Amino acid sequence: MLKCLPVRNFTGRTSYLKAWLDLDAKEHGRYVYLGEMPSNYISGLAPTVQDEVTLHNLFPQSDTATTILSLLRKVGLDKKFTSNPFDLSGGEQSLLIILCNLLINSDKLAIDATFEQLNRKWRTPLFDLISNTEYDLPNMLISDNRLGEYNVRWSQQEFTNSWDGLNTTFRDIIFSAGNIGWIEARALSLSKVSFGYQRNNLVIKNCSYDFEPGMIYHLNGENGSGKSTLSKLLCGLYKPYSGSFAIGGRVVDLYQYPGKFLGYCFQNPDDQLFRSSVKKELYQTGQGKESNQTNIVDYVVKLFGLEKLMDMHPGDLPFVMRKRVSLAATLCNEREWYIFDEPTIGQDDINTMAICDIIKYLAKQGKGIILITHSEYFINYFDNAIQITLANGTF
Amino acid sequence: MQIHPYTRLAVLCLGVTGCVLSCNLLELGIFELIMLPILIGNTSIKIVIIFFQYAILPMMAMFFLFHLLTGSLESYQYSHEMLIVAKLIVITTLIQIAFIIPLKFVHFTFRKWGFKGSSLMILVGSYFVWVDVVKRSQRILIARFSQGYIQNRTFISKIRQMPFIIIPLIIGILRTASERSDMWNRKDIRSQLDTAKFSEINGKSLYNLSLYTICIVWVLYNILKYYSV
Amino acid sequence: MEKSNNKRSVNTSLKIAFIPLAVGINLGIGAIVQVLKLPVFLDSVGTIITALLLGWKAGATVGVLGFAVSSITIFPPAIYFSLTQVCIAIYVFLAGNVGGFRSFSRTIFSGLGLAVLAAIVSAPVIYYLFGGITGNGISVLTLFLEAKGLSKASAVIISGIIAEFLDKVTQCLIAVYILQRIPKTLIQQFKNKSLVSNNFIRE
């Protein structure tokens, strides 16, 4: 049975996991910690996925090694053996680092929220492998916010630590503000849009859809289906080869106005935190001027519990808080439509629910929301979310 | 047709020595005609085009322009400068043959050159990791676009983004370095790198032996010629 | 039982993990500048930052490796100027130890000194290997000075110093700008004397 640590944010679980690893550590043992951002745990010493696997000694013979390799093949990562590990998606990198570290001579492995980015169809074979006591796997301790979604039996590790109060349960704030001047979104349409990074290899093929404001859309699709490419097209980052976009029924060339109609909150918050204090981050606008939407900024600050952190450097904050600051900054830089890419990574159940409520509130205020997530718990919380699946470059 | 690490060293040391001693444009040209296809076979013609575009052609143009403007197009000066350009081309070709290593043979090559432990990690890392850094900077630039901070795609707009790209880039790098070094320590990856079996090259192939022969002949010929003059 | 050499091995690993990433910084910024055809190189920002964070040896390693990888990817002649990178790392380390980057004016002054050093160290390479002409904008200045009657050697050194002023001062300012804006928790782990001397962190 897996040992797990289902605790709230800011209760010191990362420190606990690292301390557990170092407890009774032997001189030449192997005690690995895997965190939220998988690219930090790729060795950086291997040019291809195959070399990465070789480096972690997966090819030498043992039953466990053979099973892990066959799991790599089962999930299709063997087709990426000649790719650069940094070219893989977040979910693929998470899977790669977990599998590479499962074979470390029965020492310890601490996994901190690394499973959250995995595709649903990979979870079953992976957890079957991890739960199977026949294999010679390391002693594991897992801290994850989505344990209820994984079909696996687990036992709770003893853990007592006080919660430092940074998690304001702000559901009562969310709906109390009413309308504070949010701009309502207009309808967003795609008409036969095609695009690819190379002309002869289209990622988005003749894609058409009508997005209605005030609705929440869940953009579904396998890795490589074009979700992130479509998001970038909607933000005006690339010009489609054919087709057009329309806002409120009027055709608009989004490429001429990058980032004007849609706000995109990225999966990795570190990609979009640019300033040296949380205050500056929230008050900056696209035109380099300070925001005059002080009522929106004040509301967002209360919403995400950032009052005490305004003068801090975002880089000094833990990952979970940086994620919240990036969400807050996206909202402060107000747009009609928002795309949220994995907004609940690292957030515990209660904070996840709060983010769900914020999104529902925004939809009620007339905003249009597109969500990209692998969390079933998160999506099931929205009764009226519209599922749209991208496959073969179209819906 | 892969070049063995020892062959690379031979091409570099013997080839460059021969070039330094050589004073004959024609001989340098012939040697370059032999080495250039080897370079192109090792990598692609792109790096050759870049070299000519950014270094050789501007250099030659400036030499010519200088003499044209000062009215000193005497043949002695001209051939002296052509010799410099020729030596530069050949030496750069040899350096690129030595150091442009197909990624799957990087570990094997540096190990054969005697590197292990920390130095091997640094060298191998430098060959691969820069790609990740460039990708991160592209992601940050995309984030700037998508937040509406870049209103147009002009030259000036892009320059103005540089401070906003470089700070998050370096913060990300520091964080990665910290986590990665911790993971390396915990996993003793240094000894794994020294012992893991990566792809190898057969140094006794006809291709490698031919390269050795060409370089040995080249350097001996130039040594004899230099000391007989 | 704790792992032995824990503190020492953490610092060594951090150095080893950081150096390839800093090589990436050198390459990334250098490549952007080349594409935009700016009148500067900006190819040593990673070297300067590493010398201030980790010392001159690490800085020199970043510089040399950065130029080596650059010469096999984007700019082939880069490798010939590797010695210049070593000298840049040593200079920055020494200047940093005495607080040479503590303020804006000090940084400019240090940058000027760096420009002179870089020009002098690069001059023999340009003179002997390139015949005085490297094919970039600085060469136009060299030719002009030579046409005015200066010897080739003097023309190379003087044009190098003039061109390096803008480039090296800009790079020092960029490096200091970055180090002042990085969260202190991230650079505190580097424990280098330069960081305290230049007020990047407090002791």
PDB file of N, CA and C in Angstrom, chain A residues 22 24-31 276 313-316, chain C residues 1-6 16 20 181-186:
ATOM      1  N   ASP A  22      16.289  12.223   4.323  1.00  0.00           N
ATOM      2  CA  ASP A  22      17.605  12.273   4.952  1.00  0.00           C
ATOM      3  C   ASP A  22      17.677  11.477   6.251  1.00  0.00           C
ATOM      4  N   ASP A  24      18.103   8.595   8.649  1.00  0.00           N
ATOM      5  CA  ASP A  24      18.784   7.288   8.516  1.00  0.00           C
ATOM      6  C   ASP A  24      19.414   7.102   7.151  1.00  0.00           C
ATOM      7  N   ALA A  25      19.836   8.176   6.510  1.00  0.00           N
ATOM      8  CA  ALA A  25      20.415   8.040   5.166  1.00  0.00           C
ATOM      9  C   ALA A  25      21.784   7.378   5.247  1.00  0.00           C
ATOM     10  N   LYS A  26      22.007   6.420   4.351  1.00  0.00           N
ATOM     11  CA  LYS A  26      23.306   5.734   4.340  1.00  0.00           C
ATOM     12  C   LYS A  26      24.249   6.502   3.423  1.00  0.00           C
ATOM     13  N   GLU A  27      25.568   6.243   3.554  1.00  0.00           N
ATOM     14  CA  GLU A  27      26.589   6.987   2.826  1.00  0.00           C
ATOM     15  C   GLU A  27      26.376   6.968   1.306  1.00  0.00           C
ATOM     16  N   HIS A  28      26.184   5.800   0.740  1.00  0.00           N
ATOM     17  CA  HIS A  28      26.071   5.710  -0.717  1.00  0.00           C
ATOM     18  C   HIS A  28      24.664   5.351  -1.165  1.00  0.00           C
ATOM     19  N   GLY A  29      23.696   5.695  -0.363  1.00  0.00           N
ATOM     20  CA  GLY A  29      22.314   5.394  -0.750  1.00  0.00           C
ATOM     21  C   GLY A  29      21.786   6.419  -1.741  1.00  0.00           C
ATOM     22  N   ARG A  30      20.585   6.160  -2.220  1.00  0.00           N
ATOM     23  CA  ARG A  30      19.955   7.077  -3.170  1.00  0.00           C
ATOM     24  C   ARG A  30      18.595   7.508  -2.649  1.00  0.00           C
ATOM     25  N   TYR A  31      18.459   8.810  -2.452  1.00  0.00           N
ATOM     26  CA  TYR A  31      17.240   9.342  -1.831  1.00  0.00           C
ATOM     27  C   TYR A  31      16.784  10.518  -2.676  1.00  0.00           C
ATOM     28  N   SER A 276       9.656  42.911  -9.662  1.00  0.00           N
ATOM     29  CA  SER A 276      10.369  42.579  -8.433  1.00  0.00           C
ATOM     30  C   SER A 276       9.498  42.640  -7.180  1.00  0.00           C
ATOM     31  N   HIS A 313       9.150  39.830  -3.225  1.00  0.00           N
ATOM     32  CA  HIS A 313       9.509  39.445  -4.587  1.00  0.00           C
ATOM     33  C   HIS A 313       8.766  38.146  -4.903  1.00  0.00           C
ATOM     34  N   PRO A 314       8.079  38.069  -6.049  1.00  0.00           N
ATOM     35  CA  PRO A 314       7.360  36.829  -6.356  1.00  0.00           C
ATOM     36  C   PRO A 314       8.272  35.606  -6.352  1.00  0.00           C
ATOM     37  N   GLY A 315       9.528  35.790  -6.726  1.00  0.00           N
ATOM     38  CA  GLY A 315      10.461  34.667  -6.759  1.00  0.00           C
ATOM     39  C   GLY A 315      10.805  34.119  -5.389  1.00  0.00           C
ATOM     40  N   ASP A 316      10.536  34.902  -4.337  1.00  0.00           N
ATOM     41  CA  ASP A 316      10.811  34.442  -2.973  1.00  0.00           C
ATOM     42  C   ASP A 316       9.682  33.579  -2.438  1.00  0.00           C
TER      43      ASP A 316
ATOM     44  N   MET C   1      22.789   8.365  10.173  1.00  0.00           N
ATOM     45  CA  MET C   1      24.121   8.873   9.829  1.00  0.00           C
ATOM     46  C   MET C   1      24.026   9.804   8.625  1.00  0.00           C
ATOM     47  N   GLU C   2      24.546  10.990   8.750  1.00  0.00           N
ATOM     48  CA  GLU C   2      24.406  11.950   7.647  1.00  0.00           C
ATOM     49  C   GLU C   2      25.392  11.646   6.542  1.00  0.00           C
ATOM     50  N   LYS C   3      25.098  12.060   5.352  1.00  0.00           N
ATOM     51  CA  LYS C   3      26.026  11.896   4.225  1.00  0.00           C
ATOM     52  C   LYS C   3      27.231  12.781   4.480  1.00  0.00           C
ATOM     53  N   SER C   4      28.421  12.257   4.203  1.00  0.00           N
ATOM     54  CA  SER C   4      29.629  13.056   4.459  1.00  0.00           C
ATOM     55  C   SER C   4      29.808  14.089   3.352  1.00  0.00           C
ATOM     56  N   ASN C   5      30.618  15.100   3.643  1.00  0.00           N
ATOM     57  CA  ASN C   5      30.893  16.172   2.671  1.00  0.00           C
ATOM     58  C   ASN C   5      29.613  16.778   2.130  1.00  0.00           C
ATOM     59  N   ASN C   6      28.598  16.822   2.963  1.00  0.00           N
ATOM     60  CA  ASN C   6      27.297  17.253   2.476  1.00  0.00           C
ATOM     61  C   ASN C   6      27.350  18.684   1.950  1.00  0.00           C
ATOM     62  N   ILE C  16      28.265  22.874 -10.851  1.00  0.00           N
ATOM     63  CA  ILE C  16      28.208  22.046 -12.056  1.00  0.00           C
ATOM     64  C   ILE C  16      26.845  22.185 -12.737  1.00  0.00           C
ATOM     65  N   PRO C  20      26.361  24.901 -17.168  1.00  0.00           N
ATOM     66  CA  PRO C  20      25.751  24.728 -18.498  1.00  0.00           C
ATOM     67  C   PRO C  20      24.573  25.670 -18.741  1.00  0.00           C
ATOM     68  N   ARG C 181      17.955  42.355  -9.050  1.00  0.00           N
ATOM     69  CA  ARG C 181      16.521  42.066  -9.077  1.00  0.00           C
ATOM     70  C   ARG C 181      16.172  40.606  -8.853  1.00  0.00           C
ATOM     71  N   ILE C 182      17.160  39.817  -8.573  1.00  0.00           N
ATOM     72  CA  ILE C 182      16.871  38.404  -8.323  1.00  0.00           C
ATOM     73  C   ILE C 182      16.507  38.254  -6.844  1.00  0.00           C
ATOM     74  N   PRO C 183      15.546  37.375  -6.547  1.00  0.00           N
ATOM     75  CA  PRO C 183      15.207  37.185  -5.138  1.00  0.00           C
ATOM     76  C   PRO C 183      16.431  36.746  -4.335  1.00  0.00           C
ATOM     77  N   LYS C 184      16.590  37.345  -3.153  1.00  0.00           N
ATOM     78  CA  LYS C 184      17.788  37.072  -2.361  1.00  0.00           C
ATOM     79  C   LYS C 184      17.875  35.608  -1.938  1.00  0.00           C
ATOM     80  N   THR C 185      16.736  34.973  -1.759  1.00  0.00           N
ATOM     81  CA  THR C 185      16.759  33.567  -1.331  1.00  0.00           C
ATOM     82  C   THR C 185      17.450  32.684  -2.366  1.00  0.00           C
ATOM     83  N   LEU C 186      17.393  33.103  -3.616  1.00  0.00           N
ATOM     84  CA  LEU C 186      18.003  32.267  -4.648  1.00  0.00           C
ATOM     85  C   LEU C 186      19.504  32.477  -4.758  1.00  0.00           C
TER      86      LEU C 186
END
